[in-house]
């Protein structure tokens, strides 16, 4: 029976996604140095030989995870900034979406842990370091601009906008770490608790 190229491609794509998801779990908890290629293959339920058909090394997997995560994060940040809604609504929308992902998507929180570990580590592949240095500031810059726009319309508190952006992202990262390390008991907080850090009193 002739092979169906479309189905073969779909199967490869599914297996690649499975590999990345399993590798993410391992890298987020063990780090790059503590994760072996055999760990990833075992977690994905495939042989090391088959894994090498997809990736040459664990470093290649690691770099793809970091690059893909930052690309999606930056796309989401830029998309948020372009939404035809008020700065206050943008901040609420972003927080609600991320809290919902933390509650229902385990990989979402793991990506935050992975990026934080990679950013702090001196022992990562050069290609990964280049991606981080190029892409890691965009979400902070976008939120800072949204905070400035909100200060101009009076909806955001009058503090240094870069500090507000820092508080925004460190709060999200802290919650993501907690969601990863306390998966069984994690419950996302009420978004109003977070928005109160940034919003002026509503009418």
Coordinates of N, CA and C in Angstrom, one line a residue:
X1 N 0.8 -1.2 0.0 CA 0.0 0.0 0.0 C 0.9 1.3 0.0
X2 N 0.6 2.2 -0.9 CA 1.4 3.4 -1.0 C 1.2 4.3 0.3
X3 N 2.3 4.9 0.7 CA 2.2 5.8 1.8 C 1.5 7.1 1.5
X4 N 0.8 7.7 2.4 CA 0.1 8.9 2.3 C 1.0 10.0 2.8
X5 N 1.6 10.9 1.9 CA 2.6 11.9 2.4 C 2.0 12.8 3.4
X6 N 0.7 13.2 3.2 CA 0.1 14.1 4.2 C 0.0 13.5 5.6
X7 N -0.4 12.2 5.6 CA -0.5 11.5 6.9 C 0.9 11.3 7.6
X8 N 1.9 11.0 6.7 CA 3.2 10.9 7.2 C 3.7 12.2 7.9
X9 N 3.5 13.3 7.2 CA 3.9 14.6 7.7 C 3.1 14.9 9.0
X10 N 1.9 14.6 9.0 CA 1.1 14.8 10.2 C 1.6 14.0 11.4
X11 N 1.9 12.8 11.1 CA 2.5 11.9 12.2 C 3.8 12.4 12.7
X12 N 4.7 12.9 11.8 CA 6.0 13.4 12.2 C 5.8 14.7 13.0
X13 N 4.8 15.5 12.6 CA 4.6 16.8 13.4 C 4.1 16.4 14.8
X14 N 3.2 15.5 14.9 CA 2.7 15.1 16.2 C 3.8 14.5 17.1
X15 N 4.6 13.7 16.5 CA 5.7 13.1 17.3 C 6.7 14.2 17.7
X16 N 7.0 15.2 16.8 CA 7.9 16.3 17.2 C 7.3 17.1 18.3
X17 N 6.0 17.4 18.3 CA 5.3 18.1 19.3 C 5.4 17.3 20.7
X18 N 5.2 16.0 20.6 CA 5.3 15.2 21.8 C 6.7 15.2 22.3
X19 N 7.7 15.1 21.5 CA 9.1 15.2 21.9 C 9.4 16.5 22.6
X20 N 8.9 17.6 22.0 CA 9.2 18.9 22.6 C 8.5 19.1 24.0
X21 N 7.2 18.6 24.1 CA 6.5 18.7 25.3 C 7.2 17.9 26.4
X22 N 7.7 16.7 26.1 CA 8.4 15.8 27.1 C 9.7 16.5 27.5
X23 N 10.4 17.0 26.5 CA 11.7 17.6 26.8 C 11.5 18.9 27.6
X24 N 10.4 19.6 27.4 CA 10.1 20.8 28.2 C 9.9 20.4 29.6
X25 N 9.2 19.4 29.9 CA 9.0 18.9 31.3 C 10.3 18.6 32.0
X26 N 11.2 17.9 31.2 CA 12.5 17.6 31.8 C 13.4 18.8 32.0
X27 N 13.5 19.6 31.0 CA 14.4 20.7 31.1 C 13.9 21.7 32.2
X28 N 12.6 21.9 32.3 CA 12.1 22.8 33.3 C 12.4 22.3 34.7
X29 N 12.5 21.0 34.9 CA 12.7 20.5 36.3 C 14.1 20.1 36.6
X30 N 14.8 19.6 35.5 CA 16.2 19.1 35.7 C 17.3 20.1 35.2
X31 N 16.9 21.0 34.3 CA 17.8 21.9 33.7 C 18.5 21.2 32.5
X32 N 19.2 21.9 31.7 CA 19.9 21.4 30.5 C 20.9 20.3 30.9
X33 N 21.8 20.6 31.9 CA 22.9 19.7 32.2 C 22.3 18.4 32.9
X34 N 21.2 18.5 33.6 CA 20.7 17.4 34.3 C 19.8 16.5 33.4
X35 N 19.6 16.9 32.2 CA 18.7 16.1 31.2 C 19.6 15.5 30.2
X36 N 19.4 14.2 30.0 CA 20.1 13.4 29.0 C 19.2 13.1 27.8
X37 N 19.8 12.9 26.7 CA 19.0 12.6 25.5 C 18.2 11.3 25.7
X38 N 18.7 10.4 26.5 CA 18.0 9.1 26.8 C 16.7 9.4 27.7
X39 N 16.8 10.4 28.6 CA 15.7 10.8 29.4 C 14.5 11.2 28.5
X40 N 14.9 12.1 27.5 CA 13.8 12.6 26.6 C 13.2 11.5 25.8
X41 N 14.1 10.6 25.2 CA 13.6 9.5 24.4 C 12.7 8.6 25.3
X42 N 13.1 8.3 26.5 CA 12.3 7.4 27.4 C 10.9 8.1 27.7
X43 N 11.0 9.4 28.0 CA 9.7 10.1 28.4 C 8.8 10.1 27.2
X44 N 9.3 10.2 26.0 CA 8.5 10.3 24.8 C 8.1 8.9 24.3
X45 N 8.7 7.8 24.9 CA 8.3 6.5 24.5 C 8.9 6.0 23.2
X46 N 10.0 6.6 22.8 CA 10.7 6.2 21.5 C 12.1 5.8 21.8
X47 N 12.8 5.3 20.8 CA 14.2 4.9 20.9 C 15.0 6.2 20.7
X48 N 16.3 6.1 21.2 CA 17.2 7.2 20.9 C 17.5 7.4 19.4
X49 N 17.5 6.2 18.8 CA 17.8 6.3 17.3 C 16.7 7.1 16.6
X50 N 15.5 6.8 17.0 CA 14.4 7.6 16.3 C 14.4 9.0 16.7
X51 N 14.7 9.3 17.9 CA 14.8 10.7 18.3 C 15.8 11.5 17.5
X52 N 17.0 10.8 17.2 CA 18.0 11.5 16.4 C 17.6 11.7 14.9
X53 N 16.4 11.2 14.5 CA 15.9 11.5 13.2 C 15.3 12.9 13.2
X54 N 14.9 13.4 14.4 CA 14.3 14.7 14.6 C 15.3 15.7 15.0
X55 N 16.1 15.4 15.9 CA 17.1 16.4 16.5 C 18.5 15.7 16.6
X56 N 19.5 16.5 16.4 CA 20.9 16.0 16.4 C 21.4 15.9 17.9
X57 N 20.8 16.7 18.8 CA 21.3 16.7 20.2 C 20.2 17.3 21.1
X58 N 20.4 17.2 22.4 CA 19.5 17.8 23.3 C 19.6 19.3 23.3
X59 N 20.8 19.8 22.9 CA 21.0 21.3 22.8 C 20.1 21.8 21.7
X60 N 20.0 21.1 20.6 CA 19.1 21.5 19.5 C 17.6 21.6 20.0
X61 N 17.2 20.6 20.8 CA 15.9 20.6 21.3 C 15.7 21.8 22.2
X62 N 16.6 22.0 23.1 CA 16.6 23.1 24.1 C 16.5 24.4 23.4
X63 N 17.3 24.6 22.4 CA 17.3 25.9 21.6 C 16.0 26.1 20.9
X64 N 15.4 25.1 20.3 CA 14.1 25.2 19.7 C 13.0 25.5 20.7
X65 N 13.0 24.9 21.8 CA 12.0 25.3 22.9 C 12.1 26.7 23.3
X66 N 13.3 27.2 23.5 CA 13.5 28.6 24.0 C 13.1 29.5 22.8
X67 N 13.6 29.3 21.6 CA 13.2 30.1 20.5 C 11.7 30.2 20.2
X68 N 11.1 29.0 20.2 CA 9.7 29.0 20.0 C 8.9 29.7 21.1
X69 N 9.3 29.5 22.3 CA 8.6 30.1 23.4 C 8.7 31.7 23.3
X70 N 9.8 32.2 23.1 CA 10.0 33.6 23.0 C 9.3 34.2 21.8
X71 N 9.3 33.5 20.7 CA 8.6 33.9 19.5 C 7.1 34.1 19.7
X72 N 6.6 33.0 20.4 CA 5.1 33.1 20.7 C 4.8 34.2 21.7
X73 N 5.7 34.3 22.7 CA 5.4 35.4 23.7 C 5.5 36.8 23.1
X74 N 6.5 37.0 22.2 CA 6.6 38.3 21.6 C 5.5 38.6 20.6
X75 N 5.0 37.6 19.9 CA 3.9 37.7 19.0 C 2.6 38.1 19.8
X76 N 2.5 37.4 20.9 CA 1.3 37.7 21.7 C 1.4 39.1 22.3
X77 N 2.6 39.6 22.7 CA 2.8 40.9 23.3 C 2.5 42.0 22.2
X78 N 3.0 41.8 21.0 CA 2.8 42.8 20.0 C 1.3 42.8 19.6
X79 N 0.7 41.6 19.5 CA -0.7 41.5 19.2 C -1.6 42.2 20.3
X80 N -1.2 42.1 21.5 CA -1.9 42.8 22.6 C -1.8 44.3 22.4
X81 N -0.7 44.8 22.1 CA -0.5 46.2 21.9 C -1.3 46.8 20.8
X82 N -1.6 46.0 19.8 CA -2.3 46.5 18.6 C -3.8 46.4 18.8
X83 N -4.3 45.7 19.8 CA -5.7 45.5 20.0 C -6.4 46.9 20.1
X84 N -7.6 47.1 19.5 CA -8.3 48.4 19.6 C -9.1 48.6 20.8
X85 N -8.4 48.4 22.0 CA -9.1 48.6 23.3 C -8.2 49.5 24.1
X86 N -8.7 49.9 25.3 CA -7.9 50.8 26.1 C -6.7 50.1 26.8
X87 N -5.8 50.9 27.2 CA -4.6 50.3 28.0 C -5.1 49.5 29.2
X88 N -6.0 50.0 29.9 CA -6.5 49.2 31.1 C -7.1 47.9 30.6
X89 N -7.8 47.9 29.6 CA -8.4 46.6 29.1 C -7.3 45.7 28.6
X90 N -6.3 46.2 28.0 CA -5.2 45.4 27.5 C -4.5 44.7 28.7
X91 N -4.3 45.4 29.8 CA -3.6 44.8 30.9 C -4.5 43.7 31.5
X92 N -5.8 44.0 31.6 CA -6.8 43.0 32.2 C -6.8 41.8 31.3
X93 N -6.9 42.0 30.0 CA -7.0 40.9 29.0 C -5.7 40.0 29.1
X94 N -4.6 40.6 29.2 CA -3.3 39.8 29.3 C -3.3 39.0 30.5
X95 N -3.6 39.6 31.7 CA -3.6 38.9 32.9 C -4.6 37.8 33.0
X96 N -5.8 38.0 32.5 CA -6.8 37.0 32.5 C -6.4 35.8 31.7
X97 N -5.8 36.1 30.5 CA -5.4 35.0 29.6 C -4.3 34.2 30.2
X98 N -3.3 34.9 30.8 CA -2.2 34.1 31.4 C -2.6 33.3 32.6
X99 N -3.4 33.9 33.4 CA -3.9 33.1 34.6 C -4.7 31.9 34.2
X100 N -5.5 32.1 33.1 CA -6.3 30.9 32.6 C -5.3 29.8 32.1
X101 N -4.3 30.2 31.4 CA -3.3 29.3 30.9 C -2.6 28.6 32.0
X102 N -2.2 29.3 33.0 CA -1.6 28.7 34.2 C -2.4 27.6 34.8
X103 N -3.7 27.9 34.8 CA -4.7 27.0 35.5 C -4.9 25.7 34.6
X104 N -4.9 25.9 33.3 CA -5.3 24.8 32.5 C -4.3 24.2 31.5
X105 N -3.1 24.9 31.4 CA -2.1 24.4 30.5 C -0.8 24.3 31.2
X106 N -0.4 23.1 31.6 CA 0.8 22.9 32.3 C 2.1 23.4 31.6
X107 N 2.1 23.2 30.3 CA 3.3 23.6 29.6 C 3.5 25.2 29.6
X108 N 2.4 25.9 29.7 CA 2.5 27.4 29.7 C 3.4 27.8 30.8
X109 N 3.2 27.3 32.0 CA 4.0 27.7 33.2 C 5.4 27.1 33.0
X110 N 5.6 26.0 32.5 CA 6.9 25.4 32.3 C 7.8 26.2 31.4
X111 N 7.2 26.8 30.4 CA 8.0 27.7 29.5 C 8.6 28.9 30.3
X112 N 7.8 29.4 31.2 CA 8.4 30.5 32.0 C 9.5 30.1 32.8
X113 N 9.4 28.9 33.4 CA 10.5 28.4 34.2 C 11.7 28.1 33.3
X114 N 11.5 27.5 32.2 CA 12.6 27.2 31.3 C 13.4 28.5 30.8
X115 N 12.6 29.5 30.4 CA 13.3 30.8 30.0 C 14.0 31.4 31.1
X116 N 13.4 31.4 32.3 CA 14.1 32.0 33.5 C 15.4 31.3 33.8
X117 N 15.4 30.0 33.8 CA 16.6 29.2 34.0 C 17.7 29.4 33.0
X118 N 17.2 29.5 31.7 CA 18.2 29.7 30.6 C 18.8 31.1 30.7
X119 N 18.0 32.1 31.1 CA 18.5 33.5 31.2 C 19.5 33.6 32.3
X120 N 19.3 32.9 33.4 CA 20.2 33.0 34.5 C 21.4 32.1 34.4
X121 N 21.4 31.1 33.5 CA 22.5 30.2 33.4 C 23.6 30.7 32.5
X122 N 24.8 30.3 32.8 CA 26.0 30.6 32.0 C 26.3 29.4 31.1
X123 N 25.7 28.3 31.4 CA 26.0 27.0 30.7 C 24.9 26.6 29.7
X124 N 24.7 27.5 28.7 CA 23.7 27.2 27.7 C 24.3 27.3 26.3
X125 N 23.8 26.7 25.3 CA 24.4 26.8 24.0 C 24.4 28.2 23.5
X126 N 25.5 28.6 22.7 CA 25.6 29.9 22.2 C 24.4 30.4 21.4
X127 N 23.8 29.4 20.6 CA 22.6 29.8 19.8 C 21.5 30.2 20.7
X128 N 21.3 29.5 21.9 CA 20.3 29.8 22.8 C 20.5 31.2 23.4
X129 N 21.7 31.5 23.8 CA 22.1 32.8 24.4 C 21.8 33.9 23.4
X130 N 22.1 33.7 22.1 CA 21.8 34.7 21.1 C 20.3 35.0 21.0
X131 N 19.5 34.0 21.0 CA 18.1 34.2 21.0 C 17.6 35.0 22.2
X132 N 18.0 34.6 23.4 CA 17.6 35.3 24.6 C 18.0 36.7 24.6
X133 N 19.2 37.0 24.2 CA 19.7 38.4 24.2 C 18.9 39.2 23.2
X134 N 18.5 38.6 22.1 CA 17.8 39.3 21.0 C 16.3 39.5 21.4
X135 N 15.7 38.5 22.0 CA 14.2 38.5 22.1 C 13.6 38.7 23.5
X136 N 14.4 38.6 24.5 CA 13.9 38.6 25.9 C 13.3 39.9 26.4
X137 N 13.6 41.0 25.8 CA 13.2 42.3 26.3 C 11.8 42.7 25.7
X138 N 11.4 42.2 24.6 CA 10.2 42.6 24.0 C 9.0 42.7 24.8
X139 N 8.6 41.6 25.6 CA 7.4 41.7 26.4 C 7.5 42.8 27.5
X140 N 8.6 43.0 28.0 CA 8.8 44.1 29.0 C 8.5 45.5 28.4
X141 N 9.1 45.7 27.2 CA 9.0 46.9 26.5 C 7.5 47.2 26.1
X142 N 6.8 46.1 25.6 CA 5.4 46.3 25.2 C 4.6 46.7 26.4
X143 N 4.7 46.0 27.5 CA 3.9 46.3 28.7 C 4.3 47.7 29.2
X144 N 5.5 48.1 29.2 CA 5.9 49.4 29.6 C 5.2 50.5 28.7
X145 N 5.1 50.3 27.4 CA 4.4 51.2 26.6 C 2.9 51.3 26.9
X146 N 2.4 50.1 27.2 CA 0.9 50.1 27.5 C 0.7 50.8 28.8
X147 N 1.6 50.6 29.8 CA 1.5 51.3 31.1 C 1.6 52.9 30.9
X148 N 2.5 53.3 30.0 CA 2.6 54.7 29.7 C 1.3 55.3 29.1
X149 N 0.8 54.5 28.2 CA -0.5 55.0 27.5 C -1.6 55.0 28.6
X150 N -1.6 54.1 29.5 CA -2.6 54.1 30.6 C -2.4 55.3 31.6
X151 N -1.2 55.6 31.8 CA -0.9 56.8 32.7 C -1.4 58.1 32.0
X152 N -1.3 58.1 30.7 CA -1.7 59.3 30.0 C -3.2 59.5 30.0
X153 N -4.0 58.4 30.0 CA -5.4 58.5 30.1 C -6.0 58.4 31.5
X154 N -5.0 58.3 32.5 CA -5.4 58.3 33.9 C -5.9 57.0 34.5
X155 N -5.7 55.9 33.7 CA -6.2 54.6 34.2 C -5.2 53.7 34.9
X156 N -3.9 54.1 34.7 CA -2.8 53.4 35.3 C -2.1 54.3 36.3
X157 N -1.7 53.7 37.4 CA -1.0 54.4 38.5 C 0.2 55.2 38.0
X158 N 0.5 56.3 38.6 CA 1.6 57.1 38.2 C 2.9 56.7 39.0
X159 N 3.4 55.6 38.5 CA 4.8 55.1 39.0 C 5.6 55.0 37.7
X160 N 6.9 54.8 37.9 CA 7.8 54.6 36.8 C 7.3 53.4 36.0
X161 N 7.0 53.6 34.7 CA 6.4 52.6 33.8 C 7.3 51.4 33.7
X162 N 8.6 51.5 33.7 CA 9.5 50.4 33.6 C 9.4 49.5 34.8
X163 N 9.2 50.2 36.0 CA 9.0 49.4 37.2 C 7.7 48.7 37.2
X164 N 6.7 49.3 36.7 CA 5.4 48.7 36.6 C 5.4 47.4 35.7
X165 N 6.1 47.5 34.6 CA 6.3 46.4 33.7 C 7.1 45.3 34.4
X166 N 8.1 45.7 35.1 CA 8.9 44.7 35.9 C 8.0 43.9 36.9
X167 N 7.2 44.7 37.6 CA 6.3 44.1 38.6 C 5.3 43.2 37.9
X168 N 4.8 43.6 36.8 CA 3.8 42.8 36.0 C 4.4 41.4 35.6
X169 N 5.6 41.5 35.1 CA 6.2 40.2 34.6 C 6.8 39.3 35.7
X170 N 7.4 40.0 36.7 CA 7.9 39.1 37.8 C 6.7 38.5 38.6
X171 N 5.6 39.2 38.7 CA 4.4 38.6 39.3 C 3.9 37.4 38.5
X172 N 3.8 37.5 37.2 CA 3.4 36.4 36.3 C 4.4 35.3 36.4
X173 N 5.7 35.6 36.4 CA 6.7 34.5 36.5 C 6.6 33.8 37.8
X174 N 6.5 34.5 38.9 CA 6.4 33.9 40.2 C 5.2 33.0 40.3
X175 N 4.0 33.4 39.8 CA 2.9 32.5 39.7 C 3.1 31.3 38.9
X176 N 3.8 31.5 37.7 CA 4.1 30.3 36.8 C 5.0 29.3 37.5
X177 N 6.0 29.8 38.3 CA 6.8 28.9 39.0 C 6.0 28.1 40.0
X178 N 5.2 28.8 40.7 CA 4.3 28.2 41.8 C 3.4 27.1 41.1
X179 N 2.8 27.5 40.0 CA 2.0 26.5 39.3 C 2.7 25.3 38.9
X180 N 4.0 25.4 38.5 CA 4.8 24.3 38.1 C 5.1 23.4 39.2
X181 N 5.5 24.0 40.3 CA 6.0 23.3 41.5 C 4.9 22.8 42.4
X182 N 3.7 23.4 42.3 CA 2.6 23.0 43.1 C 1.4 22.7 42.2
X183 N 1.6 21.9 41.2 CA 0.6 21.6 40.2 C -0.7 21.1 40.7
X184 N -0.6 20.2 41.7 CA -1.8 19.5 42.2 C -2.7 20.5 43.0
X185 N -2.1 21.5 43.6 CA -2.9 22.4 44.5 C -3.0 23.8 43.9
X186 N -2.4 24.1 42.8 CA -2.4 25.5 42.3 C -3.8 25.9 41.9
X187 N -4.1 27.2 42.4 CA -5.3 27.8 41.9 C -5.0 29.3 41.6
X188 N -5.3 29.7 40.4 CA -4.9 31.0 40.0 C -5.7 32.0 40.8
X189 N -5.0 33.1 41.2 CA -5.7 34.1 42.0 C -6.7 34.9 41.2
X190 N -7.6 35.7 41.9 CA -8.5 36.5 41.2 C -7.7 37.6 40.5
X191 N -8.1 37.8 39.2 CA -7.4 38.8 38.4 C -7.4 40.2 39.0
X192 N -8.5 40.5 39.8 CA -8.6 41.8 40.4 C -7.5 42.1 41.4
X193 N -7.0 41.1 42.0 CA -5.9 41.3 43.0 C -4.7 41.8 42.2
X194 N -4.4 41.3 41.0 CA -3.3 41.7 40.2 C -3.5 43.1 39.6
X195 N -4.7 43.3 39.1 CA -5.0 44.6 38.4 C -4.9 45.7 39.4
X196 N -5.2 45.4 40.7 CA -5.1 46.5 41.7 C -3.7 47.0 41.9
X197 N -2.7 46.3 41.5 CA -1.3 46.7 41.6 C -1.1 47.9 40.6
X198 N -1.9 47.9 39.5 CA -1.6 48.8 38.4 C -2.7 49.9 38.2
X199 N -3.9 49.5 38.5 CA -5.0 50.4 38.1 C -5.3 51.5 39.1
X200 N -5.6 52.7 38.6 CA -6.2 53.7 39.5 C -7.6 53.3 39.9
X201 N -8.2 54.0 40.9 CA -9.5 53.7 41.3 C -10.5 53.9 40.2
X202 N -11.4 52.9 39.9 CA -12.4 53.1 38.9 C -13.5 54.0 39.4
X203 N -14.2 54.6 38.5 CA -15.3 55.4 38.9 C -16.5 54.6 39.5

